[in-house]
Coordinates of C-alpha atoms (C1' of nucleotides) in Angstrom, one line a residue:
Chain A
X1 CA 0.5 -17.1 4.3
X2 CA 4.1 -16.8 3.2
X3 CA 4.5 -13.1 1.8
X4 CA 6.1 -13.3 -1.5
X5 CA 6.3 -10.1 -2.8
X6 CA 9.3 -8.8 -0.2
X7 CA 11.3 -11.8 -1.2
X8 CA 11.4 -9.8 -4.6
X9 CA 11.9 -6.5 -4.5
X10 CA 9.8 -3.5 -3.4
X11 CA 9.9 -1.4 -6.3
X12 CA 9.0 1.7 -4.4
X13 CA 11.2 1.7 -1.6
X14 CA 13.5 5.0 -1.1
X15 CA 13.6 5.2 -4.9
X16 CA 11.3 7.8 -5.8
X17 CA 10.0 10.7 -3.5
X18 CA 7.1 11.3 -5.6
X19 CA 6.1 8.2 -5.3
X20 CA 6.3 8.3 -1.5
X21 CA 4.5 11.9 -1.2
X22 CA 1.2 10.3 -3.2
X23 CA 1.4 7.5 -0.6
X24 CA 0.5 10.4 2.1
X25 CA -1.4 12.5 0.1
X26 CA -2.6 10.2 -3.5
X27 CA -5.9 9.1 -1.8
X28 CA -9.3 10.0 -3.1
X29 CA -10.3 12.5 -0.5
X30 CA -6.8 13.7 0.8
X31 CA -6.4 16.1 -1.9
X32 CA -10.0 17.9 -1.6
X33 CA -9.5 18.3 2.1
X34 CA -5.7 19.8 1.9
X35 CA -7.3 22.3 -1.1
X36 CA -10.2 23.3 1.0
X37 CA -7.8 23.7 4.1
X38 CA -5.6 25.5 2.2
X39 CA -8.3 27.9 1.4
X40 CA -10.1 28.7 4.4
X41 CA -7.1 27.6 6.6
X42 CA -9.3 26.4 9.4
X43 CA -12.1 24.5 9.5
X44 CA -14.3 22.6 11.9
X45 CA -15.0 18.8 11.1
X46 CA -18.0 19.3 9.8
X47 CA -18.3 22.4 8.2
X48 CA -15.0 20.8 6.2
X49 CA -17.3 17.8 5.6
X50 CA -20.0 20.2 4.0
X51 CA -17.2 21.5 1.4
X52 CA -16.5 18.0 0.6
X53 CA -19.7 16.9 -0.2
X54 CA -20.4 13.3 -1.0
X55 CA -17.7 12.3 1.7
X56 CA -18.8 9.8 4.5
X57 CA -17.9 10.2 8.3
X58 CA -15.7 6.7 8.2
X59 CA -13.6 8.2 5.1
X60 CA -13.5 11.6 5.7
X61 CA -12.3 10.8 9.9
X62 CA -9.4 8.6 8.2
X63 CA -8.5 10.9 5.8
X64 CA -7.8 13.0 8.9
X65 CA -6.3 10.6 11.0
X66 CA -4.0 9.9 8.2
X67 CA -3.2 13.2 7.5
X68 CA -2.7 14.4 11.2
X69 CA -0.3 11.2 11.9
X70 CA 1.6 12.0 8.9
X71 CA 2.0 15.9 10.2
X72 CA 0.3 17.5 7.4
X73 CA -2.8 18.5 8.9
X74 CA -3.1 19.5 12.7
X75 CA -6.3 18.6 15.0
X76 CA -7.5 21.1 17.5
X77 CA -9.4 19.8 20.1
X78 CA -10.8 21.7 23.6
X79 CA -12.3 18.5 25.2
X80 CA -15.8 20.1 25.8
X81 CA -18.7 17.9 25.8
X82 CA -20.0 19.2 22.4
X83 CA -17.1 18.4 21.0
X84 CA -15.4 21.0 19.0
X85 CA -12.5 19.9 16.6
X86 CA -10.5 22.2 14.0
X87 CA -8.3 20.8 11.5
X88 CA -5.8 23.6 9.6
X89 CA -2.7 22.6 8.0
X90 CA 0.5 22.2 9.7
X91 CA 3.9 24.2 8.0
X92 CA 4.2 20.7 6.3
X93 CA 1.2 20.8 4.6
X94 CA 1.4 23.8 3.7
X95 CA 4.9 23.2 2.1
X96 CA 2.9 21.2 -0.4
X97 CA 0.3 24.2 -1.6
X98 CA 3.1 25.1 -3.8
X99 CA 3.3 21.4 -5.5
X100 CA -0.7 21.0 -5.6
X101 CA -0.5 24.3 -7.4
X102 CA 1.5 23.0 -10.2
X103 CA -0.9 20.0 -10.4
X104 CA -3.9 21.9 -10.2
X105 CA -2.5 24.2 -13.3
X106 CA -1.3 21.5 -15.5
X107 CA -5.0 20.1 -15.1
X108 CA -6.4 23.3 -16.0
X109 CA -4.5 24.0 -19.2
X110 CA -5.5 20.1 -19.8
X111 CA -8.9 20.3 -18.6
X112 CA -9.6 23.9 -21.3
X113 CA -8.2 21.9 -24.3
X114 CA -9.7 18.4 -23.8
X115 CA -13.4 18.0 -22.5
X116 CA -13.5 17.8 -18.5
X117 CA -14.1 14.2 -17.4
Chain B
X1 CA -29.4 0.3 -12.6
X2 CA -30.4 3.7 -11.9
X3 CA -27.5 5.7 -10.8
X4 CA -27.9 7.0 -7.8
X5 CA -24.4 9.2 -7.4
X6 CA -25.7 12.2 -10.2
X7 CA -28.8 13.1 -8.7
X8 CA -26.7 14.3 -6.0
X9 CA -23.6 16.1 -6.9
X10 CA -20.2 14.4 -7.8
X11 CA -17.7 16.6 -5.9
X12 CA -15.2 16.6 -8.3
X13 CA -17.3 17.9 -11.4
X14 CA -15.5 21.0 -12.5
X15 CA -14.4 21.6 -9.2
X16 CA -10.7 20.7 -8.6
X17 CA -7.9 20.5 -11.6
X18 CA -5.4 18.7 -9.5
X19 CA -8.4 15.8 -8.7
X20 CA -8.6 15.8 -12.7
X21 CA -4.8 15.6 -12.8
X22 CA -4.5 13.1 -10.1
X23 CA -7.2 11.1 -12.2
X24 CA -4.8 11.0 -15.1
X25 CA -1.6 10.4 -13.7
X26 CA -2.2 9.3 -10.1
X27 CA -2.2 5.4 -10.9
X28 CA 0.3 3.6 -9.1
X29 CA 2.9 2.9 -11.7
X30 CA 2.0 6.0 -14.2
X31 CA 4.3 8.3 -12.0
X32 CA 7.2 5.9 -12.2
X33 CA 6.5 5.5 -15.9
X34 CA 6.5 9.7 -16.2
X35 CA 9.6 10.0 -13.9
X36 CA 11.6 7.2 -15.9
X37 CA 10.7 9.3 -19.4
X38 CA 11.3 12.3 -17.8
X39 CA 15.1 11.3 -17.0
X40 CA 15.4 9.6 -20.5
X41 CA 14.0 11.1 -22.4
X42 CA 13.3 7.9 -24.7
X43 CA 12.7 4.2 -24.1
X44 CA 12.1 0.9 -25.4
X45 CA 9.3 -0.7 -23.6
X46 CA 11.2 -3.5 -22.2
X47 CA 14.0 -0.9 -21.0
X48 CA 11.5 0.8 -19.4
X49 CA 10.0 -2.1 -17.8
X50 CA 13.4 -3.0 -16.5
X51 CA 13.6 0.2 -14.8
X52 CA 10.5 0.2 -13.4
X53 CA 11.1 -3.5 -11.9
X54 CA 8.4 -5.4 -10.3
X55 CA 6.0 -3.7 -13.4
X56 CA 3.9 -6.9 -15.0
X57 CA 3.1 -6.6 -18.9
X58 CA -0.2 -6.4 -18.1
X59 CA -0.2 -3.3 -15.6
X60 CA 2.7 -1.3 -17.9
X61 CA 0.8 -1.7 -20.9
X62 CA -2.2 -0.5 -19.3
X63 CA -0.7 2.7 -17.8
X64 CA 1.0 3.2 -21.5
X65 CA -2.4 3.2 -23.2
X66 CA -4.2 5.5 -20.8
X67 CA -1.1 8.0 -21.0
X68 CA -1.0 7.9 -24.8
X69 CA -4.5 8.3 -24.9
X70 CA -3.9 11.2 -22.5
X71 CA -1.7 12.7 -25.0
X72 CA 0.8 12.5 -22.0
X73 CA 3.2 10.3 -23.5
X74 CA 4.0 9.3 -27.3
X75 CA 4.5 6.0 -28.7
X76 CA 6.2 5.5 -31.7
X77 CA 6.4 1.9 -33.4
X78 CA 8.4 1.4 -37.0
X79 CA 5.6 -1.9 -37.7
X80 CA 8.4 -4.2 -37.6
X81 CA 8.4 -7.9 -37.1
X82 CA 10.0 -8.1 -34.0
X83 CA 8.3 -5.1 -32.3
X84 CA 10.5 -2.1 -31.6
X85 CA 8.5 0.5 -29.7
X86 CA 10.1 3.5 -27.6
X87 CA 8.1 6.3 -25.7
X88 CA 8.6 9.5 -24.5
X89 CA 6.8 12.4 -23.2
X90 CA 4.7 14.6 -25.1
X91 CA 4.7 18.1 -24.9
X92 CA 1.8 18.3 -22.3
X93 CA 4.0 15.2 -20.7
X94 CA 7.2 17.5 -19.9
X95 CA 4.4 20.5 -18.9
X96 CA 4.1 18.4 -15.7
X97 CA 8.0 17.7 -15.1
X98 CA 7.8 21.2 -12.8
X99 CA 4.8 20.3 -10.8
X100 CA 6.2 16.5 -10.7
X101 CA 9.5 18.0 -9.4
X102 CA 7.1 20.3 -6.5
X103 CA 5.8 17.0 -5.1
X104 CA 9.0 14.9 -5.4
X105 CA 11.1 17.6 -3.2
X106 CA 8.5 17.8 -0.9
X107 CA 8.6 13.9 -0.8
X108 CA 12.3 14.2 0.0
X109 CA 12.0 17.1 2.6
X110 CA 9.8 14.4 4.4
X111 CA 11.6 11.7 4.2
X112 CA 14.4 13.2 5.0
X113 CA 13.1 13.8 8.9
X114 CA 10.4 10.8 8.9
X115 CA 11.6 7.7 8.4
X116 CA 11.0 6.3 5.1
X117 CA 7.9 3.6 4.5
Chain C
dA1 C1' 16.3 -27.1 -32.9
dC2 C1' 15.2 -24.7 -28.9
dT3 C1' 15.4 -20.6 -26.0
dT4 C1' 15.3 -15.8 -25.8
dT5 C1' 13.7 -11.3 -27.0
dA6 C1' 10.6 -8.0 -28.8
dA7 C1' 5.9 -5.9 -27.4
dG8 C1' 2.1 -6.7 -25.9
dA9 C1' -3.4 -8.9 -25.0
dA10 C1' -7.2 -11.3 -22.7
dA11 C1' -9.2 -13.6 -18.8
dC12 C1' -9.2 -13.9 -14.3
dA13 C1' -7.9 -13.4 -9.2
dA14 C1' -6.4 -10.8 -5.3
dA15 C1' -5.8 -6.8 -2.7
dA16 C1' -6.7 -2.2 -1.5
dA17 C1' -9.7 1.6 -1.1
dA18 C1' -14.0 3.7 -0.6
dG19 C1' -18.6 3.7 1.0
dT20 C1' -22.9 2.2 4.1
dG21 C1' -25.5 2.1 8.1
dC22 C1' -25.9 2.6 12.6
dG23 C1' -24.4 3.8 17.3
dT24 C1' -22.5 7.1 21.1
dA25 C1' -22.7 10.9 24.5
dC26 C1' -23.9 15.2 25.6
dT27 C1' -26.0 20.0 24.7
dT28 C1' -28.7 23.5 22.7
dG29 C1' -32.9 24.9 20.4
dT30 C1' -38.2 24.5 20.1
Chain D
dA1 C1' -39.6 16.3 26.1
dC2 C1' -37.8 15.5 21.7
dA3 C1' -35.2 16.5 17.6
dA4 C1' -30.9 18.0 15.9
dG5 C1' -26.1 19.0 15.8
dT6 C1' -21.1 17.9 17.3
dA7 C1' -17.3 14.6 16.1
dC8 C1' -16.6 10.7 15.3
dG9 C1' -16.1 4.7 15.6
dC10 C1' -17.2 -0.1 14.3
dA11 C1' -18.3 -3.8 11.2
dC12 C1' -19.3 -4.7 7.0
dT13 C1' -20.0 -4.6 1.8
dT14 C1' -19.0 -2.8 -2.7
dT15 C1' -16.2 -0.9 -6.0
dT16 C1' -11.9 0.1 -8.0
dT17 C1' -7.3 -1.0 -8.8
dT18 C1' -3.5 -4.1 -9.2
dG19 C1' -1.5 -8.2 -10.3
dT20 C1' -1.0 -13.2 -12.3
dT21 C1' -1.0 -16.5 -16.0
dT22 C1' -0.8 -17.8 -20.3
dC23 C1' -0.6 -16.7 -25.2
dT24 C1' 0.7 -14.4 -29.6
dT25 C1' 4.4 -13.7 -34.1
dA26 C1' 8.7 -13.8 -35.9
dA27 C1' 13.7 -13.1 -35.9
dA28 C1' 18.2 -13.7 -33.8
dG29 C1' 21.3 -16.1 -30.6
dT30 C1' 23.6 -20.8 -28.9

DNA sequence: ACTTTAAGAAACAAAAAAGTGCGTACTTGT
DNA sequence: ACAAGTACGCACTTTTTTGTTTCTTAAAGT
């Protein structure tokens, strides 16, 4: 019940900013929906859910949720009764295409000399 | 037994190099591990467990082996009795300094007008 | 002599993340 | 009239990742 770990110390806390953009952006699915955003720059939920295939509703809606709260992705909803929702990435996320960039190149040059998973 | 997940299609196959990337360096305390090496250049592997406090043998060790066997960091060991062991980035290591740097400033950007976790 | 330090390893437990299956409410297509 | 599509939400279960404990060998410090 007790919570041991803050009497020790947090190794993570304001020390390093990498560290604290994976914690927005590290999970499985957050990556694939910011690249595919990036791409098309607007998508509707499902049609981003097609891109992403293999993705469930549950994990793709709080990869969104996460995303959105976290002002990287922005939610567009007219309250019609069909409903209609766009996600497209806010200035903030799209700050971090340059970063992803870099990642996606260093996994190229490491993916061409190395067999691919 | 039988896998289900290839007969229909793993959405990372080929498709996204930072996913690969992520794959090889997004584990919890690898980017810690890279940032540390990164800034010294060389360490012992009790110095860099110090720096990385809060890092169990166990866990560091782990993350040292898979980066090795990466080829993203290098370990050098003279056999001697009581171990002495530094590492340090490899060449493909300090390729993702730049791309490390991308995400950290956008961490800080963040941080700077969120509150930080 | 006994602890500390060096650099881990193996077995196991806990926590976090991802995934499953089904339900909702309303509309357009057949 | 009935199925399908839109955009999810809830309650779980499973899988993956992390972390804990204890152990090792041998030399140097107190």
């Amino acid at each position: 019940m007790a919570k041991k770990k803050s009497e020790f110390e947090n190794p993570y806390e304001e020390k390093c900013s990498i560290v604290y953009a994976m914690s927005l952006i590290g999970a499985k699915w957050k990556i694939p929906v910011l690249w595919h955003l990036a791409h098309y720059e607007i998508l509707h939920y499902n049609e981003l859910k097609r891109h992403l295939k293999g993705v469930t509703n549950t994990v793709l809606t709080r990869c969104l949720r996460e995303l959105e709260q976290d002002s990287i992705v922005l939610r567009k909803s007219d309250g019609s009764v069909p409903p209609s929702v766009t996600y497209e990435l806010t200035d903030l996320g799209k700050e971090l295409i340059p970063a992803l960039n870099g990642l996606y190149k260093w996994g190229d040059d490491h993916k061409t000399n190395a067999s691919k998973i």
